[in-house]
Amino acid sequence: MNHFSLRGDYRVQSRRDYAPSALEGEWYCDHGLVSNEQINGALRRHPRWAGHTRVSLLPVLVSRRSGKFASEPDILYKRDLFIPEPGADGMPADIVDVLKSQQNWLSRARYIKALFPDDFPRIFRYLCHLELIIANEYMLHEAGHFLSYDVFTKQRDGYFSIAGKTAWPLVYLEELRADLNAFGFAVQLLPQEQAAQIFLYNLMLRFGVHREGLLSARQAPYGLVPYLLFYLLYQLDFIAVWELRGRYCFTLGSLDSQNLIEVMQACALHAEQQLNTPEMAVRSPLDRAIAAARYVRLRLDHHTLTQRFASVMNQQAASKEQS
C-alpha cells in the first residue's frame, strides 16, 4: 500500500459550495480486489457496452480527513469536484473511502438485525473481510452504470430532468439498474463465495440505509431503490415478509452460495431484458425516460407489495434499533 495526501477545495455533487478539505491515507490493495483493468476488460467484452465509458476508481484506507471529506456522509469522492492546492497532487481517479463505509455499516448493524432477525447471524458471519467487499461492490456498481444507455450519456441528454426538475424515479431506477448489472459482473469476475458476498452486502446496504433514514431523519436516502429491489426479489421468491412476536420482518431464501449466485444471475438477466434492452429499443431520450417511468409506475401500483414492504420499513423502532 502506498501513502497519499490530498489538499485542496472540494464540494459534494449535491451542493455547489466548495470548502478547504484534506484526505490522507493509503491506497487499498488486496489480491482479491477487482482492478480497473479487470472491470474495464469485462465492459469491453460485454455486448451492451457502447465503447466510450470506463471505470476509473480507487479504494483507499483513510487515516485523516477534514473539510467536506469529514463533514459530508458521501463515501465516493469525485475527481472532477476536487481542486488541489497549487503544486499539490490532484486526485488520480474517483476515490472510495472504504473505512468510512465500513464504520457506517457497523453503526447500521442494529437496523439490519431488526429487519432480518432470523438471517442476520449468518449474514454477519458471511460478510467477513468487509473492506474487500466494500471496495469490490463499488467497483462493480460503477461498471453497472456503463452498460447500454450509460449514465453519462443520460446526464448529457437531460434524461434525469423534466422541465428543469430532477426526475427522481429515473435516478432511483438508474441506481437499481447499476446494482443488477453489477451482480452479473460479480458472478463473472469473482469466485462464487466472494460474488455472493457482494449481493448480500448490497441488499443489506440498501435496506439498512432505508430503515436507518426513516427512523433517524424521516428520510429515504436511496428513495425507491430498496422497494424496487424488494419487488424483484419477491418475484424471484427470494424474500418474504413475516410476523415475529408482533413485529413484521423480512426473511430470505437459502443463503447457500450456489443459490445466491442463481439469484444474482436472475437479477442480471432481469436488468438485461427489462431495463437495458428497452432503453435501446427506442432512440429519443424522452421515449427512453417514458419507458423507464412505466417500469417504476407498474411496481408502485402493486399495492399488496408496497404495503408489505411498508409494514416492515415503516413500523415503530424496535428496542434493538434504539441507540
JSON list of N, CA, C and O in Angstrom, two decimals, residues 223-269:
[
{"chain": "A", "resi": 223, "resn": "GLY", "atom": "N", "xyz": [-34.26, 6.53, -1.75]},
{"chain": "A", "resi": 223, "resn": "GLY", "atom": "CA", "xyz": [-35.53, 6.68, -2.44]},
{"chain": "A", "resi": 223, "resn": "GLY", "atom": "C", "xyz": [-36.24, 5.36, -2.68]},
{"chain": "A", "resi": 223, "resn": "GLY", "atom": "O", "xyz": [-36.47, 4.58, -1.76]},
{"chain": "A", "resi": 224, "resn": "LEU", "atom": "N", "xyz": [-36.56, 5.10, -3.94]},
{"chain": "A", "resi": 224, "resn": "LEU", "atom": "CA", "xyz": [-37.31, 3.90, -4.32]},
{"chain": "A", "resi": 224, "resn": "LEU", "atom": "C", "xyz": [-36.44, 2.67, -4.54]},
{"chain": "A", "resi": 224, "resn": "LEU", "atom": "O", "xyz": [-36.96, 1.58, -4.76]},
{"chain": "A", "resi": 225, "resn": "VAL", "atom": "N", "xyz": [-35.12, 2.83, -4.48]},
{"chain": "A", "resi": 225, "resn": "VAL", "atom": "CA", "xyz": [-34.24, 1.70, -4.80]},
{"chain": "A", "resi": 225, "resn": "VAL", "atom": "C", "xyz": [-34.53, 0.47, -3.93]},
{"chain": "A", "resi": 225, "resn": "VAL", "atom": "O", "xyz": [-34.68, -0.64, -4.45]},
{"chain": "A", "resi": 226, "resn": "PRO", "atom": "N", "xyz": [-34.63, 0.62, -2.60]},
{"chain": "A", "resi": 226, "resn": "PRO", "atom": "CA", "xyz": [-34.89, -0.58, -1.79]},
{"chain": "A", "resi": 226, "resn": "PRO", "atom": "C", "xyz": [-36.21, -1.27, -2.14]},
{"chain": "A", "resi": 226, "resn": "PRO", "atom": "O", "xyz": [-36.27, -2.50, -2.18]},
{"chain": "A", "resi": 227, "resn": "TYR", "atom": "N", "xyz": [-37.25, -0.47, -2.37]},
{"chain": "A", "resi": 227, "resn": "TYR", "atom": "CA", "xyz": [-38.53, -1.10, -2.72]},
{"chain": "A", "resi": 227, "resn": "TYR", "atom": "C", "xyz": [-38.45, -1.81, -4.07]},
{"chain": "A", "resi": 227, "resn": "TYR", "atom": "O", "xyz": [-38.96, -2.93, -4.23]},
{"chain": "A", "resi": 228, "resn": "LEU", "atom": "N", "xyz": [-37.83, -1.19, -5.06]},
{"chain": "A", "resi": 228, "resn": "LEU", "atom": "CA", "xyz": [-37.72, -1.82, -6.37]},
{"chain": "A", "resi": 228, "resn": "LEU", "atom": "C", "xyz": [-36.92, -3.12, -6.29]},
{"chain": "A", "resi": 228, "resn": "LEU", "atom": "O", "xyz": [-37.24, -4.10, -6.97]},
{"chain": "A", "resi": 229, "resn": "LEU", "atom": "N", "xyz": [-35.89, -3.13, -5.45]},
{"chain": "A", "resi": 229, "resn": "LEU", "atom": "CA", "xyz": [-35.12, -4.35, -5.25]},
{"chain": "A", "resi": 229, "resn": "LEU", "atom": "C", "xyz": [-35.96, -5.40, -4.53]},
{"chain": "A", "resi": 229, "resn": "LEU", "atom": "O", "xyz": [-35.95, -6.58, -4.90]},
{"chain": "A", "resi": 230, "resn": "PHE", "atom": "N", "xyz": [-36.71, -4.98, -3.52]},
{"chain": "A", "resi": 230, "resn": "PHE", "atom": "CA", "xyz": [-37.62, -5.89, -2.82]},
{"chain": "A", "resi": 230, "resn": "PHE", "atom": "C", "xyz": [-38.62, -6.50, -3.79]},
{"chain": "A", "resi": 230, "resn": "PHE", "atom": "O", "xyz": [-38.87, -7.72, -3.77]},
{"chain": "A", "resi": 231, "resn": "TYR", "atom": "N", "xyz": [-39.20, -5.67, -4.64]},
{"chain": "A", "resi": 231, "resn": "TYR", "atom": "CA", "xyz": [-40.20, -6.14, -5.60]},
{"chain": "A", "resi": 231, "resn": "TYR", "atom": "C", "xyz": [-39.61, -7.26, -6.47]},
{"chain": "A", "resi": 231, "resn": "TYR", "atom": "O", "xyz": [-40.24, -8.31, -6.66]},
{"chain": "A", "resi": 232, "resn": "LEU", "atom": "N", "xyz": [-38.42, -7.04, -7.00]},
{"chain": "A", "resi": 232, "resn": "LEU", "atom": "CA", "xyz": [-37.80, -8.03, -7.86]},
{"chain": "A", "resi": 232, "resn": "LEU", "atom": "C", "xyz": [-37.48, -9.31, -7.10]},
{"chain": "A", "resi": 232, "resn": "LEU", "atom": "O", "xyz": [-37.78, -10.42, -7.56]},
{"chain": "A", "resi": 233, "resn": "LEU", "atom": "N", "xyz": [-36.89, -9.18, -5.92]},
{"chain": "A", "resi": 233, "resn": "LEU", "atom": "CA", "xyz": [-36.52, -10.37, -5.14]},
{"chain": "A", "resi": 233, "resn": "LEU", "atom": "C", "xyz": [-37.76, -11.13, -4.66]},
{"chain": "A", "resi": 233, "resn": "LEU", "atom": "O", "xyz": [-37.72, -12.36, -4.53]},
{"chain": "A", "resi": 234, "resn": "TYR", "atom": "N", "xyz": [-38.85, -10.42, -4.43]},
{"chain": "A", "resi": 234, "resn": "TYR", "atom": "CA", "xyz": [-40.10, -11.08, -4.08]},
{"chain": "A", "resi": 234, "resn": "TYR", "atom": "C", "xyz": [-40.61, -11.90, -5.27]},
{"chain": "A", "resi": 234, "resn": "TYR", "atom": "O", "xyz": [-41.06, -13.04, -5.10]},
{"chain": "A", "resi": 235, "resn": "GLN", "atom": "N", "xyz": [-40.53, -11.33, -6.46]},
{"chain": "A", "resi": 235, "resn": "GLN", "atom": "CA", "xyz": [-40.95, -12.05, -7.66]},
{"chain": "A", "resi": 235, "resn": "GLN", "atom": "C", "xyz": [-40.07, -13.28, -7.91]},
{"chain": "A", "resi": 235, "resn": "GLN", "atom": "O", "xyz": [-40.52, -14.27, -8.49]},
{"chain": "A", "resi": 236, "resn": "LEU", "atom": "N", "xyz": [-38.83, -13.21, -7.45]},
{"chain": "A", "resi": 236, "resn": "LEU", "atom": "CA", "xyz": [-37.90, -14.34, -7.61]},
{"chain": "A", "resi": 236, "resn": "LEU", "atom": "C", "xyz": [-38.00, -15.33, -6.45]},
{"chain": "A", "resi": 236, "resn": "LEU", "atom": "O", "xyz": [-37.20, -16.28, -6.37]},
{"chain": "A", "resi": 237, "resn": "ASP", "atom": "N", "xyz": [-38.96, -15.11, -5.54]},
{"chain": "A", "resi": 237, "resn": "ASP", "atom": "CA", "xyz": [-39.17, -15.99, -4.38]},
{"chain": "A", "resi": 237, "resn": "ASP", "atom": "C", "xyz": [-37.95, -16.05, -3.47]},
{"chain": "A", "resi": 237, "resn": "ASP", "atom": "O", "xyz": [-37.69, -17.09, -2.84]},
{"chain": "A", "resi": 238, "resn": "PHE", "atom": "N", "xyz": [-37.21, -14.95, -3.39]},
{"chain": "A", "resi": 238, "resn": "PHE", "atom": "CA", "xyz": [-36.04, -14.94, -2.51]},
{"chain": "A", "resi": 238, "resn": "PHE", "atom": "C", "xyz": [-36.30, -14.20, -1.21]},
{"chain": "A", "resi": 238, "resn": "PHE", "atom": "O", "xyz": [-35.59, -14.40, -0.23]},
{"chain": "A", "resi": 239, "resn": "ILE", "atom": "N", "xyz": [-37.30, -13.34, -1.16]},
{"chain": "A", "resi": 239, "resn": "ILE", "atom": "CA", "xyz": [-37.58, -12.57, 0.05]},
{"chain": "A", "resi": 239, "resn": "ILE", "atom": "C", "xyz": [-39.07, -12.62, 0.35]},
{"chain": "A", "resi": 239, "resn": "ILE", "atom": "O", "xyz": [-39.90, -12.70, -0.57]},
{"chain": "A", "resi": 240, "resn": "ALA", "atom": "N", "xyz": [-39.39, -12.62, 1.63]},
{"chain": "A", "resi": 240, "resn": "ALA", "atom": "CA", "xyz": [-40.79, -12.62, 2.05]},
{"chain": "A", "resi": 240, "resn": "ALA", "atom": "C", "xyz": [-40.92, -11.78, 3.31]},
{"chain": "A", "resi": 240, "resn": "ALA", "atom": "O", "xyz": [-39.92, -11.44, 3.96]},
{"chain": "A", "resi": 241, "resn": "VAL", "atom": "N", "xyz": [-42.15, -11.43, 3.64]},
{"chain": "A", "resi": 241, "resn": "VAL", "atom": "CA", "xyz": [-42.46, -10.68, 4.86]},
{"chain": "A", "resi": 241, "resn": "VAL", "atom": "C", "xyz": [-43.21, -11.61, 5.80]},
{"chain": "A", "resi": 241, "resn": "VAL", "atom": "O", "xyz": [-44.12, -12.33, 5.38]},
{"chain": "A", "resi": 242, "resn": "TRP", "atom": "N", "xyz": [-42.80, -11.61, 7.06]},
{"chain": "A", "resi": 242, "resn": "TRP", "atom": "CA", "xyz": [-43.49, -12.44, 8.04]},
{"chain": "A", "resi": 242, "resn": "TRP", "atom": "C", "xyz": [-43.57, -11.70, 9.37]},
{"chain": "A", "resi": 242, "resn": "TRP", "atom": "O", "xyz": [-42.95, -10.65, 9.55]},
{"chain": "A", "resi": 243, "resn": "GLU", "atom": "N", "xyz": [-44.35, -12.24, 10.28]},
{"chain": "A", "resi": 243, "resn": "GLU", "atom": "CA", "xyz": [-44.56, -11.61, 11.57]},
{"chain": "A", "resi": 243, "resn": "GLU", "atom": "C", "xyz": [-43.90, -12.45, 12.66]},
{"chain": "A", "resi": 243, "resn": "GLU", "atom": "O", "xyz": [-44.05, -13.67, 12.71]},
{"chain": "A", "resi": 244, "resn": "LEU", "atom": "N", "xyz": [-43.14, -11.77, 13.51]},
{"chain": "A", "resi": 244, "resn": "LEU", "atom": "CA", "xyz": [-42.45, -12.43, 14.61]},
{"chain": "A", "resi": 244, "resn": "LEU", "atom": "C", "xyz": [-42.65, -11.62, 15.88]},
{"chain": "A", "resi": 244, "resn": "LEU", "atom": "O", "xyz": [-42.23, -10.46, 15.95]},
{"chain": "A", "resi": 245, "resn": "ARG", "atom": "N", "xyz": [-43.31, -12.22, 16.85]},
{"chain": "A", "resi": 245, "resn": "ARG", "atom": "CA", "xyz": [-43.56, -11.57, 18.14]},
{"chain": "A", "resi": 245, "resn": "ARG", "atom": "C", "xyz": [-44.14, -10.16, 17.98]},
{"chain": "A", "resi": 245, "resn": "ARG", "atom": "O", "xyz": [-43.69, -9.19, 18.59]},
{"chain": "A", "resi": 246, "resn": "GLY", "atom": "N", "xyz": [-45.14, -10.07, 17.11]},
{"chain": "A", "resi": 246, "resn": "GLY", "atom": "CA", "xyz": [-45.86, -8.82, 16.94]},
{"chain": "A", "resi": 246, "resn": "GLY", "atom": "C", "xyz": [-45.19, -7.80, 16.05]},
{"chain": "A", "resi": 246, "resn": "GLY", "atom": "O", "xyz": [-45.70, -6.68, 15.91]},
{"chain": "A", "resi": 247, "resn": "ARG", "atom": "N", "xyz": [-44.07, -8.16, 15.41]},
{"chain": "A", "resi": 247, "resn": "ARG", "atom": "CA", "xyz": [-43.39, -7.23, 14.51]},
{"chain": "A", "resi": 247, "resn": "ARG", "atom": "C", "xyz": [-43.20, -7.89, 13.14]},
{"chain": "A", "resi": 247, "resn": "ARG", "atom": "O", "xyz": [-43.03, -9.10, 13.04]},
{"chain": "A", "resi": 248, "resn": "TYR", "atom": "N", "xyz": [-43.23, -7.05, 12.10]},
{"chain": "A", "resi": 248, "resn": "TYR", "atom": "CA", "xyz": [-43.02, -7.54, 10.75]},
{"chain": "A", "resi": 248, "resn": "TYR", "atom": "C", "xyz": [-41.53, -7.52, 10.42]},
{"chain": "A", "resi": 248, "resn": "TYR", "atom": "O", "xyz": [-40.81, -6.58, 10.79]},
{"chain": "A", "resi": 249, "resn": "CYS", "atom": "N", "xyz": [-41.09, -8.55, 9.73]},
{"chain": "A", "resi": 249, "resn": "CYS", "atom": "CA", "xyz": [-39.67, -8.71, 9.40]},
{"chain": "A", "resi": 249, "resn": "CYS", "atom": "C", "xyz": [-39.55, -9.27, 7.99]},
{"chain": "A", "resi": 249, "resn": "CYS", "atom": "O", "xyz": [-40.51, -9.76, 7.40]},
{"chain": "A", "resi": 250, "resn": "PHE", "atom": "N", "xyz": [-38.34, -9.20, 7.46]},
{"chain": "A", "resi": 250, "resn": "PHE", "atom": "CA", "xyz": [-38.02, -9.86, 6.20]},
{"chain": "A", "resi": 250, "resn": "PHE", "atom": "C", "xyz": [-37.36, -11.20, 6.49]},
{"chain": "A", "resi": 250, "resn": "PHE", "atom": "O", "xyz": [-36.64, -11.35, 7.48]},
{"chain": "A", "resi": 251, "resn": "THR", "atom": "N", "xyz": [-37.59, -12.14, 5.62]},
{"chain": "A", "resi": 251, "resn": "THR", "atom": "CA", "xyz": [-36.86, -13.40, 5.68]},
{"chain": "A", "resi": 251, "resn": "THR", "atom": "C", "xyz": [-36.40, -13.74, 4.27]},
{"chain": "A", "resi": 251, "resn": "THR", "atom": "O", "xyz": [-37.09, -13.45, 3.29]},
{"chain": "A", "resi": 252, "resn": "LEU", "atom": "N", "xyz": [-35.23, -14.32, 4.17]},
{"chain": "A", "resi": 252, "resn": "LEU", "atom": "CA", "xyz": [-34.61, -14.62, 2.88]},
{"chain": "A", "resi": 252, "resn": "LEU", "atom": "C", "xyz": [-34.68, -16.11, 2.57]},
{"chain": "A", "resi": 252, "resn": "LEU", "atom": "O", "xyz": [-34.85, -16.94, 3.46]},
{"chain": "A", "resi": 253, "resn": "GLY", "atom": "N", "xyz": [-34.50, -16.42, 1.30]},
{"chain": "A", "resi": 253, "resn": "GLY", "atom": "CA", "xyz": [-34.39, -17.80, 0.88]},
{"chain": "A", "resi": 253, "resn": "GLY", "atom": "C", "xyz": [-33.05, -18.38, 1.29]},
{"chain": "A", "resi": 253, "resn": "GLY", "atom": "O", "xyz": [-32.32, -17.81, 2.11]},
{"chain": "A", "resi": 254, "resn": "SER", "atom": "N", "xyz": [-32.68, -19.48, 0.70]},
{"chain": "A", "resi": 254, "resn": "SER", "atom": "CA", "xyz": [-31.44, -20.15, 1.05]},
{"chain": "A", "resi": 254, "resn": "SER", "atom": "C", "xyz": [-30.24, -19.22, 0.85]},
{"chain": "A", "resi": 254, "resn": "SER", "atom": "O", "xyz": [-30.12, -18.54, -0.17]},
{"chain": "A", "resi": 255, "resn": "LEU", "atom": "N", "xyz": [-29.35, -19.21, 1.85]},
{"chain": "A", "resi": 255, "resn": "LEU", "atom": "CA", "xyz": [-28.12, -18.43, 1.75]},
{"chain": "A", "resi": 255, "resn": "LEU", "atom": "C", "xyz": [-26.94, -19.28, 1.30]},
{"chain": "A", "resi": 255, "resn": "LEU", "atom": "O", "xyz": [-25.79, -18.87, 1.43]},
{"chain": "A", "resi": 256, "resn": "ASP", "atom": "N", "xyz": [-27.24, -20.44, 0.76]},
{"chain": "A", "resi": 256, "resn": "ASP", "atom": "CA", "xyz": [-26.20, -21.25, 0.13]},
{"chain": "A", "resi": 256, "resn": "ASP", "atom": "C", "xyz": [-25.61, -20.47, -1.05]},
{"chain": "A", "resi": 256, "resn": "ASP", "atom": "O", "xyz": [-26.34, -19.82, -1.81]},
{"chain": "A", "resi": 257, "resn": "SER", "atom": "N", "xyz": [-24.31, -20.53, -1.20]},
{"chain": "A", "resi": 257, "resn": "SER", "atom": "CA", "xyz": [-23.63, -19.71, -2.22]},
{"chain": "A", "resi": 257, "resn": "SER", "atom": "C", "xyz": [-24.20, -19.96, -3.61]},
{"chain": "A", "resi": 257, "resn": "SER", "atom": "O", "xyz": [-24.40, -19.01, -4.38]},
{"chain": "A", "resi": 258, "resn": "GLN", "atom": "N", "xyz": [-24.46, -21.20, -3.95]},
{"chain": "A", "resi": 258, "resn": "GLN", "atom": "CA", "xyz": [-24.96, -21.50, -5.29]},
{"chain": "A", "resi": 258, "resn": "GLN", "atom": "C", "xyz": [-26.33, -20.87, -5.51]},
{"chain": "A", "resi": 258, "resn": "GLN", "atom": "O", "xyz": [-26.61, -20.34, -6.59]},
{"chain": "A", "resi": 259, "resn": "ASN", "atom": "N", "xyz": [-27.18, -20.91, -4.49]},
{"chain": "A", "resi": 259, "resn": "ASN", "atom": "CA", "xyz": [-28.50, -20.29, -4.64]},
{"chain": "A", "resi": 259, "resn": "ASN", "atom": "C", "xyz": [-28.37, -18.78, -4.80]},
{"chain": "A", "resi": 259, "resn": "ASN", "atom": "O", "xyz": [-29.07, -18.16, -5.61]},
{"chain": "A", "resi": 260, "resn": "LEU", "atom": "N", "xyz": [-27.46, -18.17, -4.03]},
{"chain": "A", "resi": 260, "resn": "LEU", "atom": "CA", "xyz": [-27.26, -16.72, -4.15]},
{"chain": "A", "resi": 260, "resn": "LEU", "atom": "C", "xyz": [-26.76, -16.36, -5.55]},
{"chain": "A", "resi": 260, "resn": "LEU", "atom": "O", "xyz": [-27.18, -15.35, -6.12]},
{"chain": "A", "resi": 261, "resn": "ILE", "atom": "N", "xyz": [-25.88, -17.18, -6.09]},
{"chain": "A", "resi": 261, "resn": "ILE", "atom": "CA", "xyz": [-25.38, -16.93, -7.45]},
{"chain": "A", "resi": 261, "resn": "ILE", "atom": "C", "xyz": [-26.52, -17.00, -8.45]},
{"chain": "A", "resi": 261, "resn": "ILE", "atom": "O", "xyz": [-26.62, -16.17, -9.37]},
{"chain": "A", "resi": 262, "resn": "GLU", "atom": "N", "xyz": [-27.40, -17.96, -8.28]},
{"chain": "A", "resi": 262, "resn": "GLU", "atom": "CA", "xyz": [-28.53, -18.09, -9.20]},
{"chain": "A", "resi": 262, "resn": "GLU", "atom": "C", "xyz": [-29.47, -16.89, -9.11]},
{"chain": "A", "resi": 262, "resn": "GLU", "atom": "O", "xyz": [-29.99, -16.41, -10.13]},
{"chain": "A", "resi": 263, "resn": "VAL", "atom": "N", "xyz": [-29.67, -16.37, -7.90]},
{"chain": "A", "resi": 263, "resn": "VAL", "atom": "CA", "xyz": [-30.49, -15.17, -7.74]},
{"chain": "A", "resi": 263, "resn": "VAL", "atom": "C", "xyz": [-29.80, -13.97, -8.41]},
{"chain": "A", "resi": 263, "resn": "VAL", "atom": "O", "xyz": [-30.45, -13.17, -9.10]},
{"chain": "A", "resi": 264, "resn": "MET", "atom": "N", "xyz": [-28.50, -13.86, -8.25]},
{"chain": "A", "resi": 264, "resn": "MET", "atom": "CA", "xyz": [-27.76, -12.77, -8.89]},
{"chain": "A", "resi": 264, "resn": "MET", "atom": "C", "xyz": [-27.86, -12.85, -10.41]},
{"chain": "A", "resi": 264, "resn": "MET", "atom": "O", "xyz": [-28.05, -11.82, -11.09]},
{"chain": "A", "resi": 265, "resn": "GLN", "atom": "N", "xyz": [-27.74, -14.04, -10.94]},
{"chain": "A", "resi": 265, "resn": "GLN", "atom": "CA", "xyz": [-27.86, -14.21, -12.39]},
{"chain": "A", "resi": 265, "resn": "GLN", "atom": "C", "xyz": [-29.26, -13.84, -12.87]},
{"chain": "A", "resi": 265, "resn": "GLN", "atom": "O", "xyz": [-29.42, -13.23, -13.93]},
{"chain": "A", "resi": 266, "resn": "ALA", "atom": "N", "xyz": [-30.27, -14.20, -12.07]},
{"chain": "A", "resi": 266, "resn": "ALA", "atom": "CA", "xyz": [-31.64, -13.84, -12.43]},
{"chain": "A", "resi": 266, "resn": "ALA", "atom": "C", "xyz": [-31.83, -12.32, -12.40]},
{"chain": "A", "resi": 266, "resn": "ALA", "atom": "O", "xyz": [-32.54, -11.76, -13.24]},
{"chain": "A", "resi": 267, "resn": "CYS", "atom": "N", "xyz": [-31.20, -11.66, -11.44]},
{"chain": "A", "resi": 267, "resn": "CYS", "atom": "CA", "xyz": [-31.28, -10.20, -11.36]},
{"chain": "A", "resi": 267, "resn": "CYS", "atom": "C", "xyz": [-30.62, -9.56, -12.57]},
{"chain": "A", "resi": 267, "resn": "CYS", "atom": "O", "xyz": [-31.15, -8.60, -13.16]},
{"chain": "A", "resi": 268, "resn": "ALA", "atom": "N", "xyz": [-29.45, -10.06, -12.94]},
{"chain": "A", "resi": 268, "resn": "ALA", "atom": "CA", "xyz": [-28.74, -9.50, -14.10]},
{"chain": "A", "resi": 268, "resn": "ALA", "atom": "C", "xyz": [-29.53, -9.74, -15.38]},
{"chain": "A", "resi": 268, "resn": "ALA", "atom": "O", "xyz": [-29.58, -8.86, -16.26]},
{"chain": "A", "resi": 269, "resn": "LEU", "atom": "N", "xyz": [-30.16, -10.90, -15.49]},
{"chain": "A", "resi": 269, "resn": "LEU", "atom": "CA", "xyz": [-30.98, -11.19, -16.67]},
{"chain": "A", "resi": 269, "resn": "LEU", "atom": "C", "xyz": [-32.19, -10.26, -16.71]},
{"chain": "A", "resi": 269, "resn": "LEU", "atom": "O", "xyz": [-32.57, -9.76, -17.78]}
]
